[in-house]
Coordinates of C-alpha atoms and ligand atoms in Angstrom, one line a residue:
M1 CA 0.1 0.2 -0.1
Q2 CA 2.1 2.7 -1.0
S3 CA 1.9 6.4 0.0
L4 CA -0.3 4.3 1.8
V5 CA -0.4 7.2 1.8
C6 CA -2.1 5.6 0.3
W7 CA -4.9 5.7 0.0
L8 CA -6.0 1.7 0.3
L9 CA -6.8 1.5 -1.4
L10 CA -5.7 4.8 -2.7
L11 CA -6.7 2.4 -4.3
F12 CA -9.0 3.8 -5.9
S13 CA -7.6 6.4 -8.0
C14 CA -9.2 9.3 -8.6
T15 CA -12.1 9.0 -10.7
L16 CA -11.8 6.5 -13.2
P17 CA -12.6 6.6 -16.6
P18 CA -15.7 3.3 -16.7
V19 CA -14.4 0.1 -17.5
K20 CA -10.9 1.8 -16.9
G21 CA -9.4 -1.1 -16.0
Y22 CA -10.6 -3.7 -18.8
A23 CA -10.9 -1.6 -21.4
N24 CA -8.7 -2.5 -23.7
G25 CA -10.1 -5.7 -22.7
K26 CA -7.2 -7.5 -21.7
V27 CA -9.3 -9.4 -19.7
A28 CA -7.3 -12.6 -18.6
S29 CA -7.4 -12.0 -14.8
A30 CA -11.3 -12.5 -15.3
C31 CA -10.3 -16.1 -16.9
S32 CA -12.0 -18.4 -14.3
S33 CA -15.1 -15.3 -12.5
M34 CA -15.8 -14.2 -16.1
L35 CA -16.7 -10.8 -13.7
P36 CA -15.7 -7.5 -15.4
G37 CA -14.1 -6.3 -12.0
H38 CA -16.7 -3.6 -11.9
G39 CA -18.4 -4.1 -8.5
H40 CA -21.9 -4.2 -9.2
S41 CA -24.6 -6.4 -9.2
P42 CA -24.5 -8.2 -12.8
Q43 CA -27.8 -8.1 -14.4
V44 CA -30.3 -11.1 -14.5
D45 CA -32.4 -11.5 -17.6
P46 CA -29.8 -11.9 -20.6
I47 CA -30.4 -9.1 -24.0
H48 CA -27.5 -10.7 -25.6
G49 CA -27.2 -14.1 -27.5
I50 CA -24.6 -16.4 -29.1
N51 CA -25.4 -18.4 -32.4
V52 CA -23.0 -21.6 -33.7
D53 CA -23.7 -22.3 -37.3
K54 CA -23.9 -26.0 -36.1
S55 CA -24.7 -27.9 -32.8
I56 CA -22.2 -31.3 -33.8
F57 CA -19.4 -31.3 -34.3
K58 CA -16.1 -33.3 -34.6
P59 CA -12.4 -33.2 -33.1
G60 CA -10.9 -30.3 -35.3
D61 CA -14.2 -28.7 -36.7
R62 CA -13.8 -25.4 -36.9
I63 CA -17.2 -23.7 -35.6
K64 CA -18.7 -19.8 -36.3
V65 CA -20.2 -18.3 -33.3
T66 CA -21.5 -15.1 -33.4
L67 CA -23.0 -12.7 -30.3
S68 CA -24.7 -9.7 -30.9
G69 CA -27.3 -7.9 -29.1
T70 CA -28.0 -4.5 -28.4
R71 CA -24.6 -2.0 -28.4
F72 CA -22.3 -3.4 -26.1
D73 CA -18.7 -2.0 -25.3
G74 CA -16.9 -5.2 -23.8
F75 CA -17.4 -8.9 -24.2
L76 CA -15.7 -12.2 -23.4
V77 CA -16.5 -15.8 -24.9
Q78 CA -15.4 -18.6 -23.8
A79 CA -16.4 -22.9 -24.6
R80 CA -16.6 -24.9 -21.7
N81 CA -17.1 -28.3 -20.4
V82 CA -20.4 -28.5 -19.7
D83 CA -20.1 -31.4 -17.2
N84 CA -18.2 -29.0 -15.5
I85 CA -19.5 -25.4 -16.4
E86 CA -16.9 -23.5 -13.6
G87 CA -13.9 -25.2 -15.1
P88 CA -11.4 -24.0 -17.7
A89 CA -12.2 -22.9 -21.5
I90 CA -11.6 -25.8 -23.4
G91 CA -11.2 -25.4 -27.7
S92 CA -9.3 -22.5 -28.9
F93 CA -10.7 -19.5 -31.3
S94 CA -9.7 -17.8 -34.1
L95 CA -10.5 -14.6 -35.4
I96 CA -12.6 -12.3 -38.1
D97 CA -12.2 -9.0 -37.6
E98 CA -9.4 -8.5 -35.8
K99 CA -9.8 -4.3 -35.2
I100 CA -12.7 -5.3 -32.5
S101 CA -11.5 -8.5 -31.3
Q102 CA -8.8 -10.5 -30.2
L103 CA -7.4 -13.7 -28.3
L104 CA -6.6 -14.6 -25.0
T105 CA -4.7 -17.3 -23.1
C106 CA -7.2 -18.6 -20.1
N107 CA -5.8 -21.4 -18.2
G108 CA -2.5 -21.2 -19.9
V109 CA -4.7 -22.3 -22.9
Q110 CA -3.6 -20.5 -25.9
N111 CA -6.4 -18.8 -27.9
S112 CA -9.1 -20.0 -25.5
A113 CA -10.9 -16.5 -24.6
V114 CA -12.0 -14.0 -27.2
S115 CA -12.5 -10.6 -25.9
H116 CA -12.8 -7.1 -27.4
T117 CA -10.6 -4.7 -28.2
S118 CA -11.6 -1.1 -27.0
K119 CA -15.1 0.0 -25.9
D120 CA -16.5 1.0 -29.1
R121 CA -19.6 0.1 -29.1
K122 CA -20.7 -2.6 -31.1
L123 CA -23.9 -4.5 -32.5
L124 CA -22.5 -7.5 -33.5
V125 CA -18.9 -9.8 -33.3
E126 CA -17.9 -12.8 -35.4
F127 CA -15.3 -15.7 -34.8
Y128 CA -14.5 -19.6 -35.2
W129 CA -14.3 -22.0 -32.2
N130 CA -11.8 -24.6 -33.3
A131 CA -12.7 -28.0 -31.4
P132 CA -9.7 -29.5 -29.8
T133 CA -8.8 -33.2 -30.5
A134 CA -9.4 -34.3 -27.0
S135 CA -12.9 -32.3 -26.0
P136 CA -15.6 -33.5 -23.7
N137 CA -19.1 -34.8 -25.2
H138 CA -21.0 -31.5 -24.7
V139 CA -19.5 -28.1 -24.7
Q140 CA -20.9 -24.7 -24.2
F141 CA -20.8 -21.4 -24.6
L142 CA -20.7 -18.4 -22.3
A143 CA -20.4 -14.6 -22.3
T144 CA -19.8 -11.8 -20.5
V145 CA -21.5 -8.7 -21.9
V146 CA -20.3 -5.5 -21.2
E147 CA -23.5 -2.9 -22.1
K148 CA -22.4 0.1 -20.2
Y149 CA -19.7 -0.2 -17.0
K150 CA -22.8 -0.5 -14.7
I151 CA -25.0 -2.5 -16.7
Y152 CA -23.7 -5.8 -17.7
W153 CA -24.3 -9.5 -17.9
V154 CA -22.1 -12.3 -16.5
K155 CA -21.7 -16.3 -18.0
I156 CA -24.7 -15.7 -20.0
P157 CA -25.3 -19.5 -21.1
G158 CA -25.3 -19.5 -25.1
P159 CA -26.0 -23.1 -27.4
V160 CA -24.6 -26.5 -26.7
I161 CA -23.0 -28.2 -29.1
S162 CA -22.0 -32.2 -28.9
L163 CA -19.6 -34.2 -30.3
S164 CA -20.6 -36.1 -33.2
S165 CA -23.0 -39.3 -31.8
P166 CA -22.3 -38.4 -28.0
P167 CA -24.5 -40.1 -25.4
P168 CA -27.7 -38.0 -24.4
F169 CA -27.5 -34.6 -23.0
V170 CA -29.8 -33.5 -19.9
Y171 CA -29.2 -29.3 -19.7
T172 CA -28.6 -27.5 -16.5
P173 CA -28.3 -23.8 -16.6
P174 CA -24.6 -22.9 -15.1
N175 CA -24.6 -22.1 -11.9
R176 CA -24.6 -18.5 -11.7
K177 CA -24.0 -17.6 -7.9
M178 CA -24.3 -13.8 -7.4
A179 CA -23.8 -11.4 -4.8
A180 CA -27.1 -9.6 -4.2
A181 CA -28.8 -13.0 -4.5
H182 CA -27.6 -13.9 -1.1
Q183 CA -26.9 -10.6 0.9
T184 CA -29.6 -9.6 2.8
A185 CA -30.2 -6.4 4.8
S186 CA -30.2 -8.0 8.1
L187 CA -28.4 -6.4 10.6
M188 CA -30.5 -4.2 12.1
K189 CA -28.6 -3.6 15.3
R190 CA -25.3 -1.8 15.6
F191 CA -22.3 -4.0 16.2
S192 CA -20.6 -4.1 19.8
S193 CA -17.3 -3.4 21.3
E194 CA -18.2 -5.7 23.4
G195 CA -15.4 -9.0 24.1
C196 CA -13.0 -6.9 21.9
G197 CA -9.7 -7.8 22.9
S198 CA -10.8 -10.9 24.9
S199 CA -13.2 -13.0 22.8
K200 CA -12.4 -11.1 19.3
F201 CA -9.8 -9.1 17.2
C202 CA -10.8 -5.6 17.1
I203 CA -9.6 -2.4 15.4
R204 CA -10.6 1.0 16.2
N205 CA -10.9 4.4 15.4
P206 CA -10.3 6.4 17.1
T207 CA -9.2 3.9 19.6
S208 CA -11.4 2.5 22.1
C209 CA -14.7 3.9 20.3
D210 CA -17.8 2.0 20.6
P211 CA -19.5 1.4 17.2
E212 CA -22.9 1.1 19.6
Q213 CA -22.8 4.5 20.8
N214 CA -20.5 6.1 18.3
P215 CA -21.8 6.4 15.2
E216 CA -18.4 8.0 13.7
C217 CA -16.7 5.2 15.1
H218 CA -14.5 2.7 12.2
F219 CA -14.6 -0.4 13.7
L220 CA -13.7 -3.7 12.0
S221 CA -13.8 -7.4 14.0
F222 CA -12.2 -10.8 13.8
K223 CA -14.1 -13.6 15.8
K224 CA -12.7 -16.7 15.2
E225 CA -14.7 -19.6 15.3
D226 CA -13.3 -23.4 14.9
R227 CA -12.1 -23.5 11.4
S228 CA -13.8 -19.9 9.9
V229 CA -14.0 -15.9 11.0
L230 CA -16.5 -14.3 11.9
V231 CA -15.4 -10.4 9.9
E232 CA -17.6 -7.3 11.6
M233 CA -17.1 -4.1 10.0
S234 CA -18.5 -0.7 10.4
G235 CA -18.3 2.9 9.5
H236 CA -20.2 6.5 8.9
G237 CA -19.7 7.2 5.2
H238 CA -22.5 7.1 2.2
G239 CA -19.6 5.8 -0.1
Y240 CA -17.4 2.2 1.1
I241 CA -16.0 0.9 3.7
A242 CA -13.0 -1.4 3.2
F243 CA -10.6 -3.4 5.2
A244 CA -7.4 -5.0 3.1
L245 CA -4.7 -7.1 5.0
S246 CA -1.1 -7.2 3.6
H247 CA 2.3 -8.0 3.6
D248 CA 3.2 -4.8 3.7
Q249 CA 2.4 -0.5 5.1
W250 CA 1.8 0.0 1.1
M251 CA -0.6 -0.9 -0.8
G252 CA -0.2 -3.5 -3.5
N253 CA -1.2 -7.8 -3.5
D254 CA -3.7 -7.2 -0.7
D255 CA -6.2 -9.2 0.2
S256 CA -9.3 -6.6 0.5
Y257 CA -13.0 -7.0 1.5
L258 CA -14.9 -4.1 0.6
C259 CA -18.7 -2.8 1.1
V260 CA -19.8 -0.8 -1.2
K261 CA -23.4 1.6 -0.8
E262 CA -25.6 1.3 -3.9
D263 CA -29.1 2.2 -4.0
E264 CA -29.7 2.1 -0.2
R265 CA -28.3 -1.6 -0.3
V266 CA -24.5 -2.9 0.6
L267 CA -22.9 -4.6 -2.0
I268 CA -20.1 -6.6 -0.1
N269 CA -17.0 -8.5 -2.3
P270 CA -13.6 -9.5 -1.4
A271 CA -11.6 -7.7 -4.3
Y272 CA -7.3 -8.0 -5.0
L273 CA -5.4 -4.9 -4.6
T274 CA -2.8 -5.0 -7.8
G275 CA -1.7 -1.9 -6.6
R276 CA -2.5 2.0 -6.8
N277 CA -5.5 1.2 -9.4
Y278 CA -9.2 0.2 -9.1
P279 CA -9.6 -2.9 -7.0
E280 CA -10.4 -6.2 -8.8
I281 CA -13.3 -7.3 -7.8
A282 CA -13.9 -11.1 -6.9
S283 CA -16.6 -13.1 -6.5
P284 CA -18.4 -13.2 -3.0
D285 CA -18.7 -17.0 -3.2
D286 CA -15.9 -17.5 -0.5
L287 CA -17.9 -15.5 1.7
R288 CA -21.0 -17.0 4.1
N289 CA -23.2 -15.8 6.2
V290 CA -23.4 -12.5 3.7
S291 CA -25.2 -9.6 5.4
W292 CA -25.4 -5.3 6.2
G293 CA -27.2 -2.9 7.3
L294 CA -27.6 0.8 7.0
N295 CA -28.4 2.6 9.8
D296 CA -28.1 6.3 9.5
G297 CA -25.3 7.2 7.7
T298 CA -23.5 3.9 9.3
I299 CA -22.6 1.2 7.0
Q300 CA -22.6 -2.2 8.3
C301 CA -21.7 -5.5 7.2
S302 CA -20.4 -8.5 8.2
F303 CA -19.2 -12.3 6.8
R304 CA -18.0 -15.5 7.8
R305 CA -14.6 -17.0 5.6
D306 CA -12.6 -20.0 6.2
I307 CA -9.3 -19.2 7.6
Q308 CA -7.5 -21.3 4.6
I309 CA -9.1 -21.1 0.8
A310 CA -7.1 -23.4 -0.9
T311 CA -9.0 -22.5 -4.3
S312 CA -7.6 -18.5 -3.9
K313 CA -4.4 -17.5 -3.9
E314 CA -5.4 -13.7 -3.0
R315 CA -7.8 -14.7 -0.4
F316 CA -4.7 -15.2 2.0
D317 CA -4.3 -17.7 4.9
L318 CA -5.8 -16.0 8.0
S319 CA -3.2 -17.3 10.2
G320 CA -0.6 -15.3 8.8
N321 CA 0.7 -11.9 10.2
Y322 CA -0.6 -8.8 8.1
Y323 CA -0.8 -5.4 8.4
I324 CA -4.6 -4.5 8.5
F325 CA -5.9 -1.4 6.6
L326 CA -9.0 0.3 7.4
A327 CA -10.5 2.5 4.5
N328 CA -13.7 4.8 3.9
G329 CA -14.8 7.0 1.3
D330 CA -17.5 7.9 -1.3
V331 CA -18.7 6.3 -4.0
K332 CA -19.5 8.0 -7.2
N333 CA -21.8 6.5 -10.3
G334 CA -21.2 2.9 -8.6
Q335 CA -17.2 3.4 -8.9
I336 CA -15.2 3.7 -5.9
L337 CA -13.0 7.0 -5.2
R338 CA -9.8 7.3 -3.9
H339 CA -10.1 7.9 -0.3
H340 CA -9.7 11.5 0.6
L341 CA -8.8 10.2 3.9
Q342 CA -6.0 8.2 4.8
P343 CA -6.6 4.3 5.2
L344 CA -6.1 3.4 9.1
I345 CA -3.1 1.4 9.3
T346 CA -2.1 -1.1 12.0
N347 CA 1.6 0.3 13.0
K348 CA 2.6 -3.3 12.9
M349 CA 1.0 -6.8 11.8
Y350 CA -1.1 -9.0 13.7
N351 CA -2.2 -12.7 13.9
I352 CA -6.3 -12.3 13.8
T353 CA -7.0 -15.5 14.6
G354 CA -4.4 -15.6 17.4
L355 CA -5.2 -13.9 20.6
P356 CA -7.7 -11.5 20.6
E357 CA -6.3 -8.0 20.6
D358 CA -8.0 -4.1 20.7
V359 CA -5.8 -2.3 18.7
G360 CA -6.0 0.9 16.9
G361 CA -4.1 2.2 13.8
S362 CA -2.8 5.7 12.5
R363 CA -3.8 7.3 9.7
S364 CA -0.5 9.0 9.1
P365 CA 2.8 7.4 9.0
F366 CA 5.5 7.7 11.4
L367 CA 8.3 9.8 9.6
I368 CA 5.5 12.2 8.0
K369 CA 3.6 13.3 11.3
L370 CA 7.6 13.6 12.8
H371 CA 8.0 16.0 9.5
G372 CA 5.1 18.1 10.2
A373 CA 5.9 18.1 14.1
I374 CA 8.9 18.9 13.4
M375 CA 8.7 22.0 10.3
F376 CA 6.1 23.5 12.7
I377 CA 8.7 24.0 15.3
A378 CA 11.1 25.6 13.4
W379 CA 8.8 27.8 11.0
M380 CA 6.2 28.6 13.5
T381 CA 8.0 28.6 16.8
A382 CA 11.9 29.2 16.3
V383 CA 12.3 31.1 13.0
S384 CA 9.8 33.3 14.4
I385 CA 11.1 34.5 17.9
G386 CA 14.3 35.0 16.3
V387 CA 13.5 37.2 13.5
I388 CA 11.6 39.3 16.1
V389 CA 14.3 38.9 18.7
A390 CA 17.1 40.7 16.0
R391 CA 14.4 43.0 14.6
F392 CA 13.5 45.1 17.7
F393 CA 15.5 43.5 20.9
K394 CA 18.4 45.2 20.1
P395 CA 18.0 48.1 22.2
V396 CA 16.7 46.5 25.1
W397 CA 20.2 44.9 26.5
P398 CA 22.4 47.1 25.0
S399 CA 25.6 46.1 27.1
S400 CA 24.9 43.0 28.4
T401 CA 26.4 39.8 26.8
L402 CA 25.8 36.5 27.4
C403 CA 28.9 34.3 26.3
G404 CA 30.5 36.9 25.0
E405 CA 28.5 37.8 22.1
K406 CA 25.9 40.6 22.9
V407 CA 22.4 39.2 24.1
W408 CA 19.7 39.6 21.0
F409 CA 22.8 38.0 18.3
Q410 CA 22.8 34.7 21.1
I411 CA 19.2 34.4 20.9
H412 CA 18.6 35.3 17.4
R413 CA 21.9 32.8 16.3
C414 CA 20.7 29.9 18.7
L415 CA 16.8 30.2 17.1
M416 CA 18.3 29.9 13.8
I417 CA 21.1 27.5 14.4
T418 CA 18.2 25.4 15.5
T419 CA 15.9 26.2 12.5
V420 CA 19.0 24.8 9.8
V421 CA 19.4 21.8 12.0
L422 CA 15.2 20.9 12.3
T423 CA 14.4 21.9 9.0
S424 CA 17.1 19.6 7.5
V425 CA 16.2 16.7 9.4
A426 CA 12.6 17.1 8.9
F427 CA 13.3 17.5 5.1
V428 CA 15.0 14.1 4.6
L429 CA 12.2 12.3 6.7
P430 CA 9.7 12.1 3.8
F431 CA 12.2 10.1 1.3
I432 CA 13.5 7.8 3.8
Y433 CA 9.9 6.9 4.0
R434 CA 9.0 7.2 0.5
G435 CA 12.4 6.6 -1.0
Y436 CA 11.5 8.7 -3.8
F437 CA 10.8 12.5 -4.2
S438 CA 6.6 12.2 -4.7
K439 CA 4.8 13.4 -7.5
R440 CA 1.6 13.2 -5.8
A441 CA 2.0 15.9 -3.1
G442 CA 1.6 19.4 -5.9
Y443 CA 3.4 21.9 -5.1
H444 CA 4.5 21.3 -1.3
P445 CA 8.0 19.0 -2.1
H446 CA 9.0 21.6 -4.8
L447 CA 8.6 24.6 -2.1
G448 CA 10.3 22.2 0.5
V449 CA 13.4 22.2 -1.9
I450 CA 13.2 25.8 -2.1
V451 CA 12.9 26.7 1.5
M452 CA 15.4 23.6 2.4
S453 CA 18.4 25.8 0.2
L454 CA 17.5 28.7 1.4
T455 CA 17.4 27.6 4.7
V456 CA 21.4 26.8 4.2
L457 CA 22.7 29.1 2.8
Q458 CA 21.8 31.4 6.0
P459 CA 24.2 30.8 8.2
V460 CA 27.1 30.3 5.4
M461 CA 26.1 34.1 4.0
A462 CA 26.5 34.8 7.9
I463 CA 29.7 33.1 8.4
F464 CA 31.3 35.1 5.3
R465 CA 29.7 38.3 5.9
P466 CA 31.6 41.1 6.4
P467 CA 32.8 43.3 9.9
P468 CA 30.2 45.7 10.8
Q469 CA 32.0 48.7 10.0
S470 CA 32.4 48.0 6.6
T471 CA 31.3 49.7 3.6
R472 CA 29.7 46.5 2.6
R473 CA 27.6 45.3 5.6
W474 CA 24.7 46.3 4.6
I475 CA 25.0 44.2 1.4
F476 CA 24.5 41.3 3.9
N477 CA 22.2 42.8 6.0
W478 CA 20.2 43.5 2.4
T479 CA 20.3 40.2 1.9
H480 CA 20.3 37.7 4.7
W481 CA 17.1 39.9 5.3
A482 CA 15.6 39.5 1.7
T483 CA 16.6 35.8 1.8
G484 CA 15.5 35.1 5.6
S485 CA 11.7 36.4 4.8
T486 CA 11.5 34.4 1.4
A487 CA 12.4 31.5 3.1
R488 CA 9.7 32.1 5.3
I489 CA 7.1 32.9 3.3
I490 CA 7.8 29.8 1.3
A491 CA 7.6 27.8 4.0
V492 CA 4.3 29.0 5.1
I493 CA 3.3 28.6 2.1
A494 CA 4.4 25.4 2.1
I495 CA 2.7 24.3 5.4
F496 CA -0.5 25.7 4.4
L497 CA -0.6 22.8 1.3
G498 CA 1.0 20.3 3.5
M499 CA -1.5 20.0 5.9
N500 CA -3.9 18.9 3.3
L501 CA -1.9 16.6 1.8
P502 CA -3.5 12.8 2.2
A503 CA -0.3 11.3 4.1
L504 CA -0.6 13.9 7.2
D505 CA -3.8 15.8 6.6
L506 CA -5.2 17.9 9.5
P507 CA -9.0 18.6 10.1
D508 CA -10.4 20.6 7.6
P509 CA -11.5 23.7 7.6
W510 CA -10.1 23.7 11.1
D511 CA -6.6 23.4 10.0
T512 CA -6.0 26.2 7.4
Y513 CA -8.4 28.7 10.0
T514 CA -5.9 28.3 12.8
M515 CA -2.8 28.7 10.3
V516 CA -4.5 32.0 9.4
G517 CA -4.9 32.9 12.6
F518 CA -1.3 32.5 13.5
V519 CA -0.1 34.4 10.7
L520 CA -2.6 37.1 11.4
W521 CA -1.4 36.9 15.2
H522 CA 2.7 36.9 14.1
V523 CA 1.6 39.8 12.0
F524 CA -0.2 41.5 13.8
V525 CA 2.6 41.4 16.7
D526 CA 5.1 42.4 13.8
L527 CA 2.9 45.4 12.9
L528 CA 2.5 46.6 16.8
L529 CA 6.6 47.0 17.2
E530 CA 6.9 47.9 14.4
A531 CA 4.4 50.8 14.9
H532 CA 5.7 51.6 18.4
G533 CA 9.2 52.0 17.2
F534 CA 8.2 54.4 14.5
Y535 CA 6.3 56.3 17.9
L536 CA 9.7 56.0 20.0
L537 CA 11.5 57.7 17.1
R538 CA 8.8 61.0 16.3
K539 CA 9.2 61.3 20.1
E540 CA 13.1 61.2 19.9
A541 CA 13.1 63.8 17.3
H542 CA 10.7 66.1 19.2
L543 CA 12.8 66.2 21.7
M544 CA 15.6 67.1 20.0
D545 CA 15.1 70.5 20.7
E546 CA 15.0 70.3 24.5
D547 CA 17.5 70.5 27.6
R548 CA 15.8 67.6 29.2
V549 CA 16.3 65.3 26.3
Q550 CA 19.0 62.7 28.2
I551 CA 16.6 62.1 31.7
L552 CA 13.8 61.8 29.5
K553 CA 15.4 59.3 26.6
S554 CA 16.4 57.4 29.0
S555 CA 13.5 57.2 30.9
S556 CA 10.7 57.2 27.7
E557 CA 13.4 54.0 26.5
K558 CA 12.8 52.2 29.9
E559 CA 9.4 52.3 29.6
S560 CA 9.7 51.1 26.0
H561 CA 11.8 48.2 27.0
T562 CA 9.1 46.6 29.3
F563 CA 6.5 47.1 27.0
K564 CA 8.6 45.4 24.1
K565 CA 9.1 42.2 27.0
I566 CA 5.7 42.1 27.5
V567 CA 5.0 42.1 23.9
L568 CA 7.8 39.4 23.6
T569 CA 6.4 37.3 26.6
V570 CA 2.8 37.4 25.5
Y571 CA 3.8 37.0 21.1
I572 CA 5.8 33.5 22.5
C573 CA 2.9 32.7 24.4
G574 CA 0.2 33.0 21.4
N575 CA 2.6 31.2 19.7
L576 CA 3.8 28.2 22.0
A577 CA 0.0 27.9 21.8
F578 CA -0.8 27.4 18.6
L579 CA 2.2 25.5 18.2
T580 CA 0.9 23.0 20.6
T581 CA -2.4 23.4 19.1
F582 CA -1.2 21.7 15.8
L583 CA 1.0 19.3 17.7
A584 CA -1.6 17.5 19.2
A585 CA -3.8 17.6 15.8
I586 CA -1.0 15.8 14.2
S587 CA -0.4 13.6 17.4
Q588 CA -4.1 12.5 17.0
L589 CA -3.8 11.6 13.1
Ligands
NAG1 C1 -24.6 -19.1 8.5 O1 -24.9 -19.8 7.3 C2 -24.7 -21.1 7.7 C3 -25.4 -21.6 6.6 O2 -24.8 -21.5 5.5 C4 -26.0 -21.3 8.6 O3 -26.2 -22.7 9.1 C5 -25.4 -20.8 9.8 O4 -26.7 -20.8 10.9 C6 -25.5 -19.4 10.1 N1 -25.1 -18.2 10.4 C7 -25.2 -17.6 11.3 C8 -24.5 -17.2 12.6 O5 -26.3 -16.9 10.7
NAG2 C1 -1.4 -17.5 14.4 O1 -2.7 -17.5 15.5 C2 -3.1 -19.6 15.6 C3 -4.0 -19.6 16.3 O2 -3.1 -19.3 17.6 C4 -1.5 -20.3 14.5 O3 -2.0 -21.2 14.7 C5 -0.8 -19.3 13.8 O4 0.3 -19.8 13.9 C6 -0.5 -18.0 14.4 N1 0.2 -18.0 13.1 C7 1.7 -17.0 13.2 C8 2.4 -16.9 12.3 O5 2.1 -17.5 13.8

């Protein structure tokens, strides 16, 4: 689950065009189920049909097969043994029109299925089926037809053709087990957290919430019973809730389970995540006792699953250790959208069939949280105080020194070196986490690189600055000021953008308002001190003419120093209050 940042189902890559997965007809992964991985319920009464030009064949015969009906986008046709209709495809096909149809290899048999080449609409496709040398006695054609993304038929039974002089044949329609028929709305009561950690394994977000009391609670529990596990999942949302078992904290190759709300019902399906793509929906046949409920905006679903499912590699063995992902998000036109909220991920691997535990998880990776926290400390607090002290407090401690340097300079240098060190540490964390430069994070990482460069430039320039008496000192003063101010402005913009990235998504719109509040607070104090300085200058100029200048000056200086110290103290308190709020919010993620 990459970036898991993922979007667990980051899965869910933004609005995917319909039939994205299979628009090119390369549907080999659907060979056995013949399901288009769309996750909707298939239609029941077929309106497309298959015709053949012969009903009796000999090995090696070529039979013309026609699929037709109302206009359709996609299709998949196979021939199968009537006595083993869930078994592998039989024989091979050859094409008549290569523009609209292509051959696929199913179950290792070359050309044993035909599909579309694009989703251009068609009324009719024709191809040949070549009977194998060793053919079962009765072969039936099956077709999956996708009319539109949401409208499709699976395994439409076609004609049965028989080897010449076959034994008598009794037709039975293929067993089409579809999710919808079995899944009932029987969950009237909310799930309960009773037994979490003692009789069942629970994952809850927020930690220790009770789904019975708190509708905002995201809840997942596994109760081991003999050789199966009863899964209960509930969460708030208008779209879907899902969980996945993963070997790592990244998305991809994960066994996942989706409960998708569609038209006041909930469809429950397993799915396989092959990467940060749309999940491949599998048939619900591996799930038993499937039921769901909708309760004031809470989606609930439950099912039972065997701990081991030998027939499917994609359904993991539940006695292993896995990271567990819990995701929720929106559904549009029946399609799952990328979660705007990070999925919750457990911080280590768990054996859900082992000792029952009661765990939480985090929606943000630890390294990214650390990155955010350190950047807030550096650019909200350290830099702001360091700059204010240098700008306004030089005259406040004119003679006192600290370790041989002026007090203001020591404070300024100390806070700025802290900023450089913190920024450098925080800067590398996302790269450690991701291992690359994120292209999904918008301008944030680019701004980060600029801030980092300017941050390193500042102390280097400071080391080579000319002495205070030098005629060129003003050049340093201006560059130092300009570089520093640019870095601060860009850093604040980067913080605004960073707070809304999925990997560290602070609550909206609280984060933006609070950050705007901080900027206003800082600007207000800055202007106040600026105005105060301006007022002092005016007063000084006024006093110049008078005799009592010296006495008055020193008493007014004292007053103004007290005023500045009070402002600084109040500013630091406010600044720390903002910082604490943000750090607390990050720790909650
Ligand atoms: C689950 O389904 C089986 C039949 O498939 C049934 O015998 C059993 O009672 C059901 N269990 C629950 C808890 O509903
Ligand atoms: C998980 O727990 C089950 C039941 O105690 C045990 O059989 C299994 O070996 C455990 N799996 C791992 C990977 O430890």
